[in-house]
mmCIF file of C-alpha atoms in Angstrom:
data_model
loop_
_atom_site.group_PDB
_atom_site.id
_atom_site.type_symbol
_atom_site.label_atom_id
_atom_site.label_comp_id
_atom_site.label_asym_id
_atom_site.label_seq_id
_atom_site.Cartn_x
_atom_site.Cartn_y
_atom_site.Cartn_z
ATOM 1 C CA UNK T 1477 -19.689 -25.402 -1.804
ATOM 2 C CA UNK T 1478 -21.389 -23.975 1.277
ATOM 3 C CA UNK T 1479 -19.178 -20.919 1.738
ATOM 4 C CA UNK T 1480 -20.008 -17.261 1.150
ATOM 5 C CA UNK T 1481 -20.939 -16.647 -2.475
ATOM 6 C CA UNK T 1482 -20.639 -13.326 -4.297
ATOM 7 C CA UNK T 1483 -21.920 -12.341 -7.710
ATOM 8 C CA UNK T 1484 -20.651 -11.115 -10.080
ATOM 9 C CA UNK T 1485 -16.943 -11.833 -9.611
ATOM 10 C CA UNK T 1486 -15.979 -8.978 -11.899
ATOM 11 C CA UNK T 1487 -17.842 -5.853 -12.964
ATOM 12 C CA UNK T 1488 -16.611 -3.271 -15.447
ATOM 13 C CA UNK T 1489 -18.713 -0.161 -15.854
ATOM 14 C CA UNK T 1490 -18.506 3.402 -17.044
ATOM 15 C CA UNK T 1491 -18.285 6.274 -14.610
ATOM 16 C CA UNK T 1492 -21.734 7.496 -13.616
ATOM 17 C CA UNK T 1493 -23.463 4.149 -13.989
ATOM 18 C CA UNK T 1494 -25.167 2.271 -11.144
ATOM 19 C CA UNK T 1495 -23.987 -1.172 -10.083
ATOM 20 C CA UNK T 1496 -25.405 -3.803 -7.745
ATOM 21 C CA UNK T 1497 -23.596 -6.703 -6.118
ATOM 22 C CA UNK T 1498 -25.084 -9.726 -4.424
ATOM 23 C CA UNK T 1499 -23.862 -11.761 -1.456
ATOM 24 C CA UNK T 1500 -25.198 -15.104 -0.276
ATOM 25 C CA UNK T 1501 -23.880 -15.870 3.211
ATOM 26 C CA UNK T 1502 -23.301 -19.238 4.825
ATOM 27 C CA UNK T 1503 -26.846 -20.442 5.407
ATOM 28 C CA UNK T 1504 -26.931 -20.610 9.201
ATOM 29 C CA UNK T 1505 -25.108 -17.295 9.701
ATOM 30 C CA UNK T 1506 -27.246 -14.413 10.945
ATOM 31 C CA UNK T 1507 -24.581 -11.699 10.563
ATOM 32 C CA UNK T 1508 -23.488 -10.349 7.204
ATOM 33 C CA UNK T 1509 -20.746 -7.787 6.542
ATOM 34 C CA UNK T 1510 -19.547 -5.720 3.595
ATOM 35 C CA UNK T 1511 -15.918 -4.595 3.246
ATOM 36 C CA UNK T 1512 -13.960 -2.810 0.545
ATOM 37 C CA UNK T 1513 -10.363 -3.614 -0.319
ATOM 38 C CA UNK T 1514 -7.971 -1.670 -2.528
ATOM 39 C CA UNK T 1515 -4.683 -3.005 -3.863
ATOM 40 C CA UNK T 1516 -2.071 -3.584 -1.187
ATOM 41 C CA UNK T 1517 -4.395 -2.695 1.667
ATOM 42 C CA UNK T 1518 -6.414 -4.657 4.163
ATOM 43 C CA UNK T 1519 -10.192 -4.751 3.857
ATOM 44 C CA UNK T 1520 -12.076 -1.737 5.251
ATOM 45 C CA UNK T 1521 -15.428 -2.139 6.958
ATOM 46 C CA UNK T 1522 -18.473 -0.676 5.202
ATOM 47 C CA UNK T 1523 -21.566 -2.004 6.954
ATOM 48 C CA UNK T 1524 -23.094 -5.001 8.668
ATOM 49 C CA UNK T 1525 -26.441 -6.672 9.278
ATOM 50 C CA UNK T 1526 -27.790 -8.875 11.973
ATOM 51 C CA UNK T 1527 -30.632 -10.722 10.318
ATOM 52 C CA UNK T 1528 -32.408 -8.002 8.286
ATOM 53 C CA UNK T 1529 -31.381 -5.097 10.531
ATOM 54 C CA UNK T 1530 -28.509 -2.882 9.375
ATOM 55 C CA UNK T 1531 -26.689 -2.202 12.643
ATOM 56 C CA UNK T 1532 -23.674 -0.141 11.657
ATOM 57 C CA UNK T 1533 -22.455 1.879 8.699
ATOM 58 C CA UNK T 1534 -18.971 3.251 8.154
ATOM 59 C CA UNK T 1535 -18.322 6.866 7.246
ATOM 60 C CA UNK T 1536 -16.850 5.347 4.054
ATOM 61 C CA UNK T 1537 -20.400 4.512 3.018
ATOM 62 C CA UNK T 1538 -21.418 7.700 1.244
ATOM 63 C CA UNK T 1539 -24.979 8.540 0.190
ATOM 64 C CA UNK T 1540 -24.289 6.854 -3.134
ATOM 65 C CA UNK T 1541 -23.958 3.487 -1.394
ATOM 66 C CA UNK T 1542 -26.886 1.476 -0.085
ATOM 67 C CA UNK T 1543 -27.053 -2.039 1.282
ATOM 68 C CA UNK T 1544 -30.038 -4.221 1.977
ATOM 69 C CA UNK T 1545 -30.772 -7.603 3.457
ATOM 70 C CA UNK T 1546 -34.540 -7.767 3.069
ATOM 71 C CA UNK T 1547 -35.234 -11.282 4.331
ATOM 72 C CA UNK T 1548 -32.226 -11.770 6.528
ATOM 73 C CA UNK T 1549 -30.580 -14.080 4.003
ATOM 74 C CA UNK T 1550 -28.811 -12.674 0.919
ATOM 75 C CA UNK T 1551 -27.702 -9.052 0.738
ATOM 76 C CA UNK T 1552 -27.212 -6.512 -2.037
ATOM 77 C CA UNK T 1553 -24.833 -3.562 -2.191
ATOM 78 C CA UNK T 1554 -25.694 -0.840 -4.690
ATOM 79 C CA UNK T 1555 -23.444 1.996 -5.773
ATOM 80 C CA UNK T 1556 -25.116 4.836 -7.634
ATOM 81 C CA UNK T 1557 -23.356 7.256 -9.996
ATOM 82 C CA UNK T 1558 -20.075 5.369 -9.770
ATOM 83 C CA UNK T 1559 -16.813 7.309 -9.559
ATOM 84 C CA UNK T 1560 -13.215 6.356 -10.337
ATOM 85 C CA UNK T 1561 -12.483 6.077 -6.646
ATOM 86 C CA UNK T 1562 -15.066 3.316 -6.292
ATOM 87 C CA UNK T 1563 -12.744 0.912 -8.110
ATOM 88 C CA UNK T 1564 -11.951 -1.782 -5.560
ATOM 89 C CA UNK T 1565 -12.696 -5.325 -4.443
ATOM 90 C CA UNK T 1566 -15.972 -5.525 -2.552
ATOM 91 C CA UNK T 1567 -15.936 -8.351 -0.040
ATOM 92 C CA UNK T 1568 -18.803 -9.934 1.838
ATOM 93 C CA UNK T 1569 -18.410 -11.955 5.024
ATOM 94 C CA UNK T 1570 -20.777 -13.769 7.343
ATOM 95 C CA UNK T 1571 -20.661 -15.134 10.866
ATOM 96 C CA UNK T 1572 -22.727 -16.628 13.625
ATOM 97 C CA UNK T 1573 -20.941 -14.604 16.291
ATOM 98 C CA UNK T 1574 -17.568 -16.262 15.790
ATOM 99 C CA UNK T 1575 -14.949 -15.608 13.103
ATOM 100 C CA UNK T 1576 -16.105 -13.897 9.942
ATOM 101 C CA UNK T 1577 -15.830 -15.985 6.781
ATOM 102 C CA UNK T 1578 -15.308 -14.171 3.514
ATOM 103 C CA UNK T 1579 -16.395 -14.700 -0.047
ATOM 104 C CA UNK T 1580 -14.026 -14.179 -2.966
ATOM 105 C CA UNK T 1581 -15.364 -10.699 -3.637
ATOM 106 C CA UNK T 1582 -16.593 -8.661 -6.578
ATOM 107 C CA UNK T 1583 -13.885 -6.691 -8.357
ATOM 108 C CA UNK T 1584 -15.267 -3.385 -9.629
ATOM 109 C CA UNK T 1585 -13.440 -1.480 -12.346
ATOM 110 C CA UNK T 1586 -14.634 1.978 -13.382
ATOM 111 C CA UNK T 1587 -13.730 3.104 -16.903
ATOM 112 C CA UNK Y 1456 -7.872 6.361 15.263
ATOM 113 C CA UNK Y 1457 -7.089 2.849 16.393
ATOM 114 C CA UNK Y 1458 -5.421 0.647 13.828
ATOM 115 C CA UNK Y 1459 -3.821 -2.705 13.359
ATOM 116 C CA UNK Y 1460 -0.398 -2.633 11.755
ATOM 117 C CA UNK Y 1461 2.292 -5.044 10.643
ATOM 118 C CA UNK Y 1462 6.040 -4.783 11.195
ATOM 119 C CA UNK Y 1463 7.249 -6.349 7.917
ATOM 120 C CA UNK Y 1464 5.593 -6.003 4.534
ATOM 121 C CA UNK Y 1465 7.416 -9.026 3.019
ATOM 122 C CA UNK Y 1466 8.812 -12.177 4.586
ATOM 123 C CA UNK Y 1467 10.850 -14.686 2.573
ATOM 124 C CA UNK Y 1468 11.490 -18.160 3.984
ATOM 125 C CA UNK Y 1469 12.837 -21.442 2.711
ATOM 126 C CA UNK Y 1470 10.493 -24.374 2.389
ATOM 127 C CA UNK Y 1471 10.503 -26.401 5.586
ATOM 128 C CA UNK Y 1472 11.562 -23.525 7.821
ATOM 129 C CA UNK Y 1473 9.290 -21.936 10.383
ATOM 130 C CA UNK Y 1474 7.706 -18.538 9.643
ATOM 131 C CA UNK Y 1475 6.812 -15.839 12.120
ATOM 132 C CA UNK Y 1476 4.562 -12.975 11.079
ATOM 133 C CA UNK Y 1477 4.163 -10.111 13.519
ATOM 134 C CA UNK Y 1478 1.418 -7.595 14.130
ATOM 135 C CA UNK Y 1479 1.021 -4.620 16.458
ATOM 136 C CA UNK Y 1480 -2.309 -3.259 17.531
ATOM 137 C CA UNK Y 1481 -3.074 0.015 19.256
ATOM 138 C CA UNK Y 1482 -6.525 -0.440 20.806
ATOM 139 C CA UNK Y 1483 -6.174 -1.830 24.311
ATOM 140 C CA UNK Y 1484 -9.929 -2.475 24.339
ATOM 141 C CA UNK Y 1485 -9.648 -5.062 21.555
ATOM 142 C CA UNK Y 1486 -10.694 -8.441 22.844
ATOM 143 C CA UNK Y 1487 -10.713 -10.689 19.785
ATOM 144 C CA UNK Y 1488 -8.037 -11.190 17.148
ATOM 145 C CA UNK Y 1489 -8.039 -13.149 13.911
ATOM 146 C CA UNK Y 1490 -5.393 -14.115 11.366
ATOM 147 C CA UNK Y 1491 -6.413 -14.373 7.717
ATOM 148 C CA UNK Y 1492 -4.580 -15.677 4.666
ATOM 149 C CA UNK Y 1493 -5.346 -14.111 1.299
ATOM 150 C CA UNK Y 1494 -4.259 -15.574 -2.012
ATOM 151 C CA UNK Y 1495 -4.312 -13.579 -5.208
ATOM 152 C CA UNK Y 1496 -7.833 -13.053 -6.548
ATOM 153 C CA UNK Y 1497 -9.490 -14.604 -3.506
ATOM 154 C CA UNK Y 1498 -11.093 -13.389 -0.317
ATOM 155 C CA UNK Y 1499 -9.401 -13.599 3.093
ATOM 156 C CA UNK Y 1500 -9.393 -17.134 4.478
ATOM 157 C CA UNK Y 1501 -9.747 -17.671 8.228
ATOM 158 C CA UNK Y 1502 -6.675 -19.302 9.782
ATOM 159 C CA UNK Y 1503 -6.921 -18.993 13.540
ATOM 160 C CA UNK Y 1504 -8.368 -16.702 16.193
ATOM 161 C CA UNK Y 1505 -7.642 -15.848 19.805
ATOM 162 C CA UNK Y 1506 -9.515 -14.011 22.522
ATOM 163 C CA UNK Y 1507 -7.876 -11.593 24.906
ATOM 164 C CA UNK Y 1508 -8.214 -13.948 27.883
ATOM 165 C CA UNK Y 1509 -5.669 -16.258 26.229
ATOM 166 C CA UNK Y 1510 -2.016 -15.755 25.322
ATOM 167 C CA UNK Y 1511 -1.505 -18.727 23.028
ATOM 168 C CA UNK Y 1512 -3.583 -20.878 20.754
ATOM 169 C CA UNK Y 1513 -2.501 -23.688 18.458
ATOM 170 C CA UNK Y 1514 -3.973 -25.058 15.284
ATOM 171 C CA UNK Y 1515 -2.690 -27.379 12.623
ATOM 172 C CA UNK Y 1516 0.875 -26.137 11.898
ATOM 173 C CA UNK Y 1517 -0.067 -22.662 13.146
ATOM 174 C CA UNK Y 1518 0.249 -20.974 16.519
ATOM 175 C CA UNK Y 1519 -0.963 -17.533 17.498
ATOM 176 C CA UNK Y 1520 0.658 -15.697 20.396
ATOM 177 C CA UNK Y 1521 -0.887 -12.663 22.048
ATOM 178 C CA UNK Y 1522 1.059 -10.289 24.277
ATOM 179 C CA UNK Y 1523 -1.400 -7.778 25.685
ATOM 180 C CA UNK Y 1524 1.285 -5.937 27.649
ATOM 181 C CA UNK Y 1525 2.961 -4.699 24.485
ATOM 182 C CA UNK Y 1526 -0.106 -5.080 22.224
ATOM 183 C CA UNK Y 1527 1.588 -7.571 19.966
ATOM 184 C CA UNK Y 1528 0.259 -10.523 18.036
ATOM 185 C CA UNK Y 1529 2.216 -13.112 16.081
ATOM 186 C CA UNK Y 1530 1.440 -16.008 13.766
ATOM 187 C CA UNK Y 1531 3.870 -18.895 13.650
ATOM 188 C CA UNK Y 1532 3.714 -21.353 10.775
ATOM 189 C CA UNK Y 1533 5.649 -24.566 11.249
ATOM 190 C CA UNK Y 1534 7.384 -26.316 8.355
ATOM 191 C CA UNK Y 1535 6.373 -23.667 5.831
ATOM 192 C CA UNK Y 1536 5.197 -25.034 2.489
ATOM 193 C CA UNK Y 1537 4.900 -23.430 -0.975
ATOM 194 C CA UNK Y 1538 1.122 -23.424 -0.517
ATOM 195 C CA UNK Y 1539 1.567 -21.065 2.426
ATOM 196 C CA UNK Y 1540 2.682 -18.293 0.067
ATOM 197 C CA UNK Y 1541 0.095 -15.536 0.382
ATOM 198 C CA UNK Y 1542 -0.596 -12.220 2.105
ATOM 199 C CA UNK Y 1543 -1.372 -12.571 5.798
ATOM 200 C CA UNK Y 1544 -3.517 -10.095 7.714
ATOM 201 C CA UNK Y 1545 -4.153 -9.730 11.384
ATOM 202 C CA UNK Y 1546 -7.450 -8.160 12.361
ATOM 203 C CA UNK Y 1547 -8.988 -7.054 15.623
ATOM 204 C CA UNK Y 1548 -12.419 -6.504 17.044
ATOM 205 C CA UNK Y 1549 -13.127 -4.066 19.861
ATOM 206 C CA UNK Y 1550 -16.561 -3.142 21.195
ATOM 207 C CA UNK Y 1551 -18.340 -3.485 17.853
ATOM 208 C CA UNK Y 1552 -18.589 -6.364 15.428
ATOM 209 C CA UNK Y 1553 -16.400 -4.878 12.686
ATOM 210 C CA UNK Y 1554 -12.939 -6.158 11.860
ATOM 211 C CA UNK Y 1555 -10.072 -3.679 11.683
ATOM 212 C CA UNK Y 1556 -7.330 -4.937 9.369
ATOM 213 C CA UNK Y 1557 -3.732 -3.963 8.860
ATOM 214 C CA UNK Y 1558 -2.060 -3.693 5.466
ATOM 215 C CA UNK Y 1559 -0.756 -7.258 5.401
ATOM 216 C CA UNK Y 1560 2.522 -9.179 5.178
ATOM 217 C CA UNK Y 1561 3.437 -11.053 2.032
ATOM 218 C CA UNK Y 1562 4.949 -14.478 2.751
ATOM 219 C CA UNK Y 1563 7.161 -15.887 -0.003
ATOM 220 C CA UNK Y 1564 8.310 -19.493 0.277
ATOM 221 C CA UNK Y 1565 11.395 -20.573 -1.669
ATOM 222 C CA UNK Y 1566 12.213 -24.198 -2.529
#
């Protein structure tokens, strides 16, 4: 499978803990995006990278959120001091300037 | 702010009939539109895209129509099959590289 890969698929954690998600994009894609999706809603943009440069961040991305793409390949999204409202599906997508292709997401549940 | 919305939250069709899913957008500067299909527990799957210099584009069993005058987008699925049952999102891009999604339409296909 050469699509976008996300790990883990599910994460359950206690409020206040830190979590980190990983995304491996389609190999030839230089753009990588993070979105968040809650039940019944469309995905909401969080941030995106072109190669290793983070070019845009949404106002949704509070100080507790940080994303990296150190070598321009895989990316990580970290949430510090998780809150109940962070419960959502975190989706990663990649593109080479055309349509964005999504992974199957990481579902985060905060206890 | 600008948003992408959908007229109908749920559409029920009989297997073999044609389906039409509608979408309204508000940003006249949007120049690229994409339809995604999302099945339960999975990420959005690219179906078809269209740029603002076109008014129609066809794929396999799917057609996207764009009416820039009234800011309306539609997805037509021919000979709808049970495997087409999913939530469908339209999304737009304007000026930046981030997708703006609506809340989705659920398509239910009955035998």
